[in-house]
Amino acid sequence: GQQVMQIPQYQHVQEGEDFTTYCNSSTTLSNIQWYKQRPGGHPVFLIQLVKSGEVKKQKRLTFQFGEAKKNSSLHITATQTTDVGTYFCAGSDWSGGSNYKLTFGKGTLLTVNP
Amino acid sequence: NAGVMQNPRHLVRRRGQEARLRCSPMKGHSHVYWYRQLPEEGLKFMVYLQKENIIDESGMPKERFSAEFPKEGPSILRIQQVVRGDSAAYFCASCGQGGDTQYFGPGTRLTVL
């Protein structure tokens, strides 16, 4: 079945440093979504990427979808303590008819030292 | 998202008891997903339901677990004869149509003693 791998598993940075998490799928994806989960909280939708090579920005966050639609990245510029949490990617593959199912990566836990 | 309600937020059960987890989707949403999350793990898909229909339960254990989404009322995830390995956070998510953005509830943290 489809697998989504995410690295690194943990990342600790000093406030102001940049952060990147990478997501790789074993199959070509129809779209990829990114979620953030604060400690003790629930996943909150950040963004969805659909097109090959797509790049989207949200303030200090930059999301990228690879040309082959098998990988994606999330980059945070100049991290702040409010960025702390686990960032998950989740991909869907519509080729089998199951456009509704998301496969989540294990997430990257970001901690920020003030 | 605050629009998706789950209760209880925390549930403690002894081995062999039943656990019932409830999820009320966001207003206007008729599609519900249930996920399980173990500590430091991602979310594992369990089941996808529409009103009165189970569309995909491929992620749900064959025994002891069941889910429903009746015409009226919340979606229910039921775990019979709980074991320690069932301890986890259970999240539901809702959307307007399959494949749309999923909005997550606050989760139910189940602890089996």
PDB file of C-alpha atoms in Angstrom:
ATOM      1  CA  GLY A   1       0.000   0.000   0.000  1.00  0.00           C
ATOM      2  CA  GLN A   2       0.906   3.628  -0.175  1.00  0.00           C
ATOM      3  CA  GLN A   3       3.547   4.791   2.282  1.00  0.00           C
ATOM      4  CA  VAL A   4       4.478   8.326   3.206  1.00  0.00           C
ATOM      5  CA  MET A   5       7.792   8.928   4.898  1.00  0.00           C
ATOM      6  CA  GLN A   6       8.805  12.100   6.628  1.00  0.00           C
ATOM      7  CA  ILE A   7      12.190  13.299   7.814  1.00  0.00           C
ATOM      8  CA  PRO A   8      13.563  14.321  10.162  1.00  0.00           C
ATOM      9  CA  GLN A   9      11.549  12.856  13.006  1.00  0.00           C
ATOM     10  CA  TYR A  10      12.727  15.580  15.383  1.00  0.00           C
ATOM     11  CA  GLN A  11      14.263  19.006  14.853  1.00  0.00           C
ATOM     12  CA  HIS A  12      15.412  21.394  17.533  1.00  0.00           C
ATOM     13  CA  VAL A  13      16.347  24.921  16.481  1.00  0.00           C
ATOM     14  CA  GLN A  14      17.218  28.221  18.044  1.00  0.00           C
ATOM     15  CA  GLU A  15      14.617  30.895  17.586  1.00  0.00           C
ATOM     16  CA  GLY A  16      15.325  32.726  14.368  1.00  0.00           C
ATOM     17  CA  GLU A  17      16.831  29.739  12.585  1.00  0.00           C
ATOM     18  CA  ASP A  18      15.165  28.147   9.579  1.00  0.00           C
ATOM     19  CA  PHE A  19      13.489  24.742   9.565  1.00  0.00           C
ATOM     20  CA  THR A  20      12.637  22.272   6.815  1.00  0.00           C
ATOM     21  CA  THR A  21      10.750  18.986   6.877  1.00  0.00           C
ATOM     22  CA  TYR A  22      10.642  16.604   3.924  1.00  0.00           C
ATOM     23  CA  CYS A  23       7.967  14.191   2.831  1.00  0.00           C
ATOM     24  CA  ASN A  24       8.378  11.308   0.367  1.00  0.00           C
ATOM     25  CA  SER A  25       5.706   9.017  -0.993  1.00  0.00           C
ATOM     26  CA  SER A  26       6.147   5.513  -2.348  1.00  0.00           C
ATOM     27  CA  THR A  27       3.584   6.307  -5.057  1.00  0.00           C
ATOM     28  CA  THR A  28       2.666   9.311  -7.154  1.00  0.00           C
ATOM     29  CA  LEU A  29       0.252  11.486  -5.276  1.00  0.00           C
ATOM     30  CA  SER A  30      -2.840  13.296  -6.487  1.00  0.00           C
ATOM     31  CA  ASN A  31      -2.400  15.926  -3.847  1.00  0.00           C
ATOM     32  CA  ILE A  32      -0.571  16.512  -0.601  1.00  0.00           C
ATOM     33  CA  GLN A  33      -1.771  18.259   2.494  1.00  0.00           C
ATOM     34  CA  TRP A  34       0.129  19.647   5.450  1.00  0.00           C
ATOM     35  CA  TYR A  35      -1.109  19.778   9.021  1.00  0.00           C
ATOM     36  CA  LYS A  36       0.263  21.171  12.260  1.00  0.00           C
ATOM     37  CA  GLN A  37      -0.421  19.611  15.621  1.00  0.00           C
ATOM     38  CA  ARG A  38       0.511  21.446  18.795  1.00  0.00           C
ATOM     39  CA  PRO A  39       1.485  19.320  21.818  1.00  0.00           C
ATOM     40  CA  GLY A  40      -1.709  17.891  23.283  1.00  0.00           C
ATOM     41  CA  GLY A  41      -3.729  19.340  20.437  1.00  0.00           C
ATOM     42  CA  HIS A  42      -5.293  18.128  17.250  1.00  0.00           C
ATOM     43  CA  PRO A  43      -4.124  18.376  13.631  1.00  0.00           C
ATOM     44  CA  VAL A  44      -4.914  21.697  12.001  1.00  0.00           C
ATOM     45  CA  PHE A  45      -4.996  21.969   8.238  1.00  0.00           C
ATOM     46  CA  LEU A  46      -2.343  24.274   6.783  1.00  0.00           C
ATOM     47  CA  ILE A  47      -2.423  23.859   3.029  1.00  0.00           C
ATOM     48  CA  GLN A  48      -3.077  21.583   0.078  1.00  0.00           C
ATOM     49  CA  LEU A  49      -0.840  21.260  -2.996  1.00  0.00           C
ATOM     50  CA  VAL A  50      -2.181  19.732  -6.185  1.00  0.00           C
ATOM     51  CA  LYS A  51      -0.030  20.710  -9.147  1.00  0.00           C
ATOM     52  CA  SER A  52       3.342  19.312 -10.079  1.00  0.00           C
ATOM     53  CA  GLY A  53       6.096  21.712  -8.986  1.00  0.00           C
ATOM     54  CA  GLU A  54       3.646  23.886  -7.081  1.00  0.00           C
ATOM     55  CA  VAL A  55       4.999  26.331  -4.517  1.00  0.00           C
ATOM     56  CA  LYS A  56       2.789  28.113  -2.026  1.00  0.00           C
ATOM     57  CA  LYS A  57       3.660  30.574   0.703  1.00  0.00           C
ATOM     58  CA  GLN A  58       1.944  31.484   3.912  1.00  0.00           C
ATOM     59  CA  LYS A  59       3.873  34.268   5.632  1.00  0.00           C
ATOM     60  CA  ARG A  60       7.068  32.536   6.847  1.00  0.00           C
ATOM     61  CA  LEU A  61       5.993  29.085   5.603  1.00  0.00           C
ATOM     62  CA  THR A  62       6.847  27.837   2.114  1.00  0.00           C
ATOM     63  CA  PHE A  63       5.345  24.620   0.785  1.00  0.00           C
ATOM     64  CA  GLN A  64       6.618  22.813  -2.263  1.00  0.00           C
ATOM     65  CA  PHE A  65       5.294  19.858  -4.282  1.00  0.00           C
ATOM     66  CA  GLY A  66       7.849  17.977  -6.343  1.00  0.00           C
ATOM     67  CA  GLU A  67       7.760  17.748 -10.123  1.00  0.00           C
ATOM     68  CA  ALA A  68       7.084  14.022  -9.948  1.00  0.00           C
ATOM     69  CA  LYS A  69       4.402  14.555  -7.290  1.00  0.00           C
ATOM     70  CA  LYS A  70       6.118  12.065  -4.991  1.00  0.00           C
ATOM     71  CA  ASN A  71       7.744  14.466  -2.575  1.00  0.00           C
ATOM     72  CA  SER A  72       7.027  17.674  -0.768  1.00  0.00           C
ATOM     73  CA  SER A  73       8.666  20.011   1.681  1.00  0.00           C
ATOM     74  CA  LEU A  74       7.715  22.604   4.240  1.00  0.00           C
ATOM     75  CA  HIS A  75      10.193  25.341   5.037  1.00  0.00           C
ATOM     76  CA  ILE A  76       9.820  27.819   7.875  1.00  0.00           C
ATOM     77  CA  THR A  77      11.939  30.950   7.773  1.00  0.00           C
ATOM     78  CA  ALA A  78      13.117  32.536  11.019  1.00  0.00           C
ATOM     79  CA  THR A  79      11.316  30.215  13.416  1.00  0.00           C
ATOM     80  CA  GLN A  80       9.426  31.558  16.388  1.00  0.00           C
ATOM     81  CA  THR A  81       8.370  29.805  19.597  1.00  0.00           C
ATOM     82  CA  THR A  82       4.818  29.740  18.272  1.00  0.00           C
ATOM     83  CA  ASP A  83       5.995  27.392  15.522  1.00  0.00           C
ATOM     84  CA  VAL A  84       6.503  24.577  18.035  1.00  0.00           C
ATOM     85  CA  GLY A  85       4.546  21.457  17.181  1.00  0.00           C
ATOM     86  CA  THR A  86       4.482  18.416  14.942  1.00  0.00           C
ATOM     87  CA  TYR A  87       4.154  18.976  11.230  1.00  0.00           C
ATOM     88  CA  PHE A  88       2.503  16.205   9.247  1.00  0.00           C
ATOM     89  CA  CYS A  89       2.252  15.696   5.547  1.00  0.00           C
ATOM     90  CA  ALA A  90      -0.608  13.605   4.221  1.00  0.00           C
ATOM     91  CA  GLY A  91      -0.995  12.380   0.689  1.00  0.00           C
ATOM     92  CA  SER A  92      -3.866  11.010  -1.311  1.00  0.00           C
ATOM     93  CA  ASP A  93      -3.706   8.839  -4.389  1.00  0.00           C
ATOM     94  CA  TRP A  94      -6.814   8.895  -6.511  1.00  0.00           C
ATOM     95  CA  SER A  95      -5.675   6.315  -9.019  1.00  0.00           C
ATOM     96  CA  GLY A  96      -7.337   3.461  -7.157  1.00  0.00           C
ATOM     97  CA  GLY A  97     -10.621   5.304  -6.850  1.00  0.00           C
ATOM     98  CA  SER A  98     -10.092   6.121  -3.187  1.00  0.00           C
ATOM     99  CA  ASN A  99      -9.732   9.877  -3.492  1.00  0.00           C
ATOM    100  CA  TYR A 100     -11.040  10.262   0.033  1.00  0.00           C
ATOM    101  CA  LYS A 101      -8.203   8.523   1.881  1.00  0.00           C
ATOM    102  CA  LEU A 102      -5.220  10.376   3.319  1.00  0.00           C
ATOM    103  CA  THR A 103      -2.005   8.592   4.244  1.00  0.00           C
ATOM    104  CA  PHE A 104      -0.135  10.498   6.912  1.00  0.00           C
ATOM    105  CA  GLY A 105       3.586  10.645   7.481  1.00  0.00           C
ATOM    106  CA  LYS A 106       4.824  10.180  11.039  1.00  0.00           C
ATOM    107  CA  GLY A 107       5.490  13.878  11.370  1.00  0.00           C
ATOM    108  CA  THR A 108       8.396  16.085  12.340  1.00  0.00           C
ATOM    109  CA  LEU A 109       8.392  17.442  15.863  1.00  0.00           C
ATOM    110  CA  LEU A 110       9.807  20.952  15.897  1.00  0.00           C
ATOM    111  CA  THR A 111      11.019  22.479  19.137  1.00  0.00           C
ATOM    112  CA  VAL A 112      12.310  26.041  19.304  1.00  0.00           C
ATOM    113  CA  ASN A 113      14.726  27.344  21.899  1.00  0.00           C
ATOM    114  CA  PRO A 114      13.929  30.991  22.707  1.00  0.00           C
TER     115      PRO A 114
ATOM    116  CA  ASN B   1     -11.194  22.928  14.068  1.00  0.00           C
ATOM    117  CA  ALA B   2     -13.567  24.001  16.800  1.00  0.00           C
ATOM    118  CA  GLY B   3     -16.512  23.049  14.595  1.00  0.00           C
ATOM    119  CA  VAL B   4     -15.917  19.298  14.977  1.00  0.00           C
ATOM    120  CA  MET B   5     -16.911  18.056  18.416  1.00  0.00           C
ATOM    121  CA  GLN B   6     -15.665  14.938  20.093  1.00  0.00           C
ATOM    122  CA  ASN B   7     -16.554  13.537  23.477  1.00  0.00           C
ATOM    123  CA  PRO B   8     -15.439  12.530  25.872  1.00  0.00           C
ATOM    124  CA  ARG B   9     -12.055  14.258  25.646  1.00  0.00           C
ATOM    125  CA  HIS B  10     -10.530  11.734  28.020  1.00  0.00           C
ATOM    126  CA  LEU B  11     -11.778   8.230  28.690  1.00  0.00           C
ATOM    127  CA  VAL B  12     -10.398   5.687  31.113  1.00  0.00           C
ATOM    128  CA  ARG B  13     -11.464   2.078  30.876  1.00  0.00           C
ATOM    129  CA  ARG B  14     -10.373  -1.158  32.473  1.00  0.00           C
ATOM    130  CA  ARG B  15      -9.447  -4.118  30.340  1.00  0.00           C
ATOM    131  CA  GLY B  16     -12.547  -5.882  29.080  1.00  0.00           C
ATOM    132  CA  GLN B  17     -14.834  -2.851  29.239  1.00  0.00           C
ATOM    133  CA  GLU B  18     -16.390  -1.078  26.294  1.00  0.00           C
ATOM    134  CA  ALA B  19     -15.382   2.338  25.013  1.00  0.00           C
ATOM    135  CA  ARG B  20     -17.745   4.572  23.054  1.00  0.00           C
ATOM    136  CA  LEU B  21     -16.308   7.595  21.334  1.00  0.00           C
ATOM    137  CA  ARG B  22     -18.570  10.199  19.791  1.00  0.00           C
ATOM    138  CA  CYS B  23     -17.976  12.647  16.990  1.00  0.00           C
ATOM    139  CA  SER B  24     -20.248  15.408  15.762  1.00  0.00           C
ATOM    140  CA  PRO B  25     -19.055  16.712  12.401  1.00  0.00           C
ATOM    141  CA  MET B  26     -18.884  20.328  11.435  1.00  0.00           C
ATOM    142  CA  LYS B  27     -22.213  21.797  10.421  1.00  0.00           C
ATOM    143  CA  GLY B  28     -23.003  20.926   6.842  1.00  0.00           C
ATOM    144  CA  HIS B  29     -20.502  18.062   6.698  1.00  0.00           C
ATOM    145  CA  SER B  30     -21.773  14.566   6.013  1.00  0.00           C
ATOM    146  CA  HIS B  31     -18.459  12.709   5.758  1.00  0.00           C
ATOM    147  CA  VAL B  32     -16.586  11.476   8.796  1.00  0.00           C
ATOM    148  CA  TYR B  33     -13.196   9.840   9.197  1.00  0.00           C
ATOM    149  CA  TRP B  34     -11.775   8.173  12.284  1.00  0.00           C
ATOM    150  CA  TYR B  35      -8.033   8.014  12.933  1.00  0.00           C
ATOM    151  CA  ARG B  36      -5.910   6.521  15.678  1.00  0.00           C
ATOM    152  CA  GLN B  37      -2.718   8.141  16.872  1.00  0.00           C
ATOM    153  CA  LEU B  38      -0.176   6.451  19.074  1.00  0.00           C
ATOM    154  CA  PRO B  39       2.431   8.546  20.935  1.00  0.00           C
ATOM    155  CA  GLU B  40       5.004  10.020  18.547  1.00  0.00           C
ATOM    156  CA  GLU B  41       3.236   8.422  15.603  1.00  0.00           C
ATOM    157  CA  GLY B  42       1.276   9.757  12.704  1.00  0.00           C
ATOM    158  CA  LEU B  43      -2.429   9.311  12.245  1.00  0.00           C
ATOM    159  CA  LYS B  44      -3.586   5.922  11.061  1.00  0.00           C
ATOM    160  CA  PHE B  45      -6.760   5.811   9.004  1.00  0.00           C
ATOM    161  CA  MET B  46      -9.413   3.568  10.515  1.00  0.00           C
ATOM    162  CA  VAL B  47     -12.737   4.130   8.826  1.00  0.00           C
ATOM    163  CA  TYR B  48     -14.586   6.501   6.505  1.00  0.00           C
ATOM    164  CA  LEU B  49     -18.313   6.963   6.801  1.00  0.00           C
ATOM    165  CA  GLN B  50     -21.106   8.905   5.255  1.00  0.00           C
ATOM    166  CA  LYS B  51     -24.510   9.206   6.812  1.00  0.00           C
ATOM    167  CA  GLU B  52     -25.838   5.658   7.343  1.00  0.00           C
ATOM    168  CA  ASN B  53     -23.041   4.162   5.228  1.00  0.00           C
ATOM    169  CA  ILE B  54     -19.623   2.734   5.932  1.00  0.00           C
ATOM    170  CA  ILE B  55     -17.605   3.536   2.830  1.00  0.00           C
ATOM    171  CA  ASP B  56     -14.203   2.162   3.829  1.00  0.00           C
ATOM    172  CA  GLU B  57     -13.310   0.350   7.022  1.00  0.00           C
ATOM    173  CA  SER B  58     -10.062  -1.132   5.771  1.00  0.00           C
ATOM    174  CA  GLY B  59      -8.043   0.461   8.571  1.00  0.00           C
ATOM    175  CA  MET B  60     -10.156  -0.863  11.376  1.00  0.00           C
ATOM    176  CA  PRO B  61      -9.297  -4.075  13.247  1.00  0.00           C
ATOM    177  CA  LYS B  62     -11.687  -6.852  12.265  1.00  0.00           C
ATOM    178  CA  GLU B  63     -12.639  -7.688  15.819  1.00  0.00           C
ATOM    179  CA  ARG B  64     -13.895  -5.556  18.689  1.00  0.00           C
ATOM    180  CA  PHE B  65     -14.033  -2.331  16.665  1.00  0.00           C
ATOM    181  CA  SER B  66     -17.111  -0.946  14.967  1.00  0.00           C
ATOM    182  CA  ALA B  67     -18.256   2.421  13.717  1.00  0.00           C
ATOM    183  CA  GLU B  68     -21.517   3.974  12.694  1.00  0.00           C
ATOM    184  CA  PHE B  69     -22.843   7.298  11.507  1.00  0.00           C
ATOM    185  CA  PRO B  70     -26.609   7.282  11.876  1.00  0.00           C
ATOM    186  CA  LYS B  71     -29.009   9.531  10.075  1.00  0.00           C
ATOM    187  CA  GLU B  72     -29.477  11.517  13.257  1.00  0.00           C
ATOM    188  CA  GLY B  73     -26.852  12.091  15.893  1.00  0.00           C
ATOM    189  CA  PRO B  74     -23.100  11.780  16.096  1.00  0.00           C
ATOM    190  CA  SER B  75     -20.804   9.194  14.621  1.00  0.00           C
ATOM    191  CA  ILE B  76     -19.824   6.525  17.135  1.00  0.00           C
ATOM    192  CA  LEU B  77     -16.610   4.535  17.311  1.00  0.00           C
ATOM    193  CA  ARG B  78     -17.133   1.553  19.568  1.00  0.00           C
ATOM    194  CA  ILE B  79     -14.395  -0.596  21.000  1.00  0.00           C
ATOM    195  CA  GLN B  80     -15.510  -3.720  22.806  1.00  0.00           C
ATOM    196  CA  GLN B  81     -13.464  -5.600  25.400  1.00  0.00           C
ATOM    197  CA  VAL B  82     -10.697  -3.029  25.389  1.00  0.00           C
ATOM    198  CA  VAL B  83      -7.084  -4.086  25.848  1.00  0.00           C
ATOM    199  CA  ARG B  84      -4.066  -2.005  26.874  1.00  0.00           C
ATOM    200  CA  GLY B  85      -2.955  -1.763  23.264  1.00  0.00           C
ATOM    201  CA  ASP B  86      -6.100   0.222  22.473  1.00  0.00           C
ATOM    202  CA  SER B  87      -4.751   3.147  24.523  1.00  0.00           C
ATOM    203  CA  ALA B  88      -4.297   5.975  22.057  1.00  0.00           C
ATOM    204  CA  ALA B  89      -5.725   9.263  20.876  1.00  0.00           C
ATOM    205  CA  TYR B  90      -8.670   8.825  18.546  1.00  0.00           C
ATOM    206  CA  PHE B  91      -9.429  11.691  16.225  1.00  0.00           C
ATOM    207  CA  CYS B  92     -12.350  12.189  13.960  1.00  0.00           C
ATOM    208  CA  ALA B  93     -12.351  14.523  11.013  1.00  0.00           C
ATOM    209  CA  SER B  94     -15.166  15.737   8.836  1.00  0.00           C
ATOM    210  CA  CYS B  95     -15.498  17.179   5.382  1.00  0.00           C
ATOM    211  CA  GLY B  96     -18.203  18.189   3.001  1.00  0.00           C
ATOM    212  CA  GLN B  97     -17.282  15.669   0.309  1.00  0.00           C
ATOM    213  CA  GLY B  98     -14.790  12.847   0.035  1.00  0.00           C
ATOM    214  CA  GLY B  99     -11.379  14.235  -0.837  1.00  0.00           C
ATOM    215  CA  ASP B 100     -12.092  17.704   0.543  1.00  0.00           C
ATOM    216  CA  THR B 101     -10.027  19.259   3.287  1.00  0.00           C
ATOM    217  CA  GLN B 102     -10.562  17.385   6.526  1.00  0.00           C
ATOM    218  CA  TYR B 103     -11.235  19.290   9.720  1.00  0.00           C
ATOM    219  CA  PHE B 104     -10.215  17.505  12.879  1.00  0.00           C
ATOM    220  CA  GLY B 105     -11.913  17.359  16.228  1.00  0.00           C
ATOM    221  CA  PRO B 106     -10.018  17.733  19.521  1.00  0.00           C
ATOM    222  CA  GLY B 107      -9.709  13.978  19.917  1.00  0.00           C
ATOM    223  CA  THR B 108     -10.520  11.456  22.631  1.00  0.00           C
ATOM    224  CA  ARG B 109      -7.592  10.203  24.673  1.00  0.00           C
ATOM    225  CA  LEU B 110      -8.378   6.632  25.663  1.00  0.00           C
ATOM    226  CA  THR B 111      -6.444   5.035  28.488  1.00  0.00           C
ATOM    227  CA  VAL B 112      -6.935   1.355  29.235  1.00  0.00           C
ATOM    228  CA  LEU B 113      -5.827   0.288  32.703  1.00  0.00           C
TER     229      LEU B 113
END
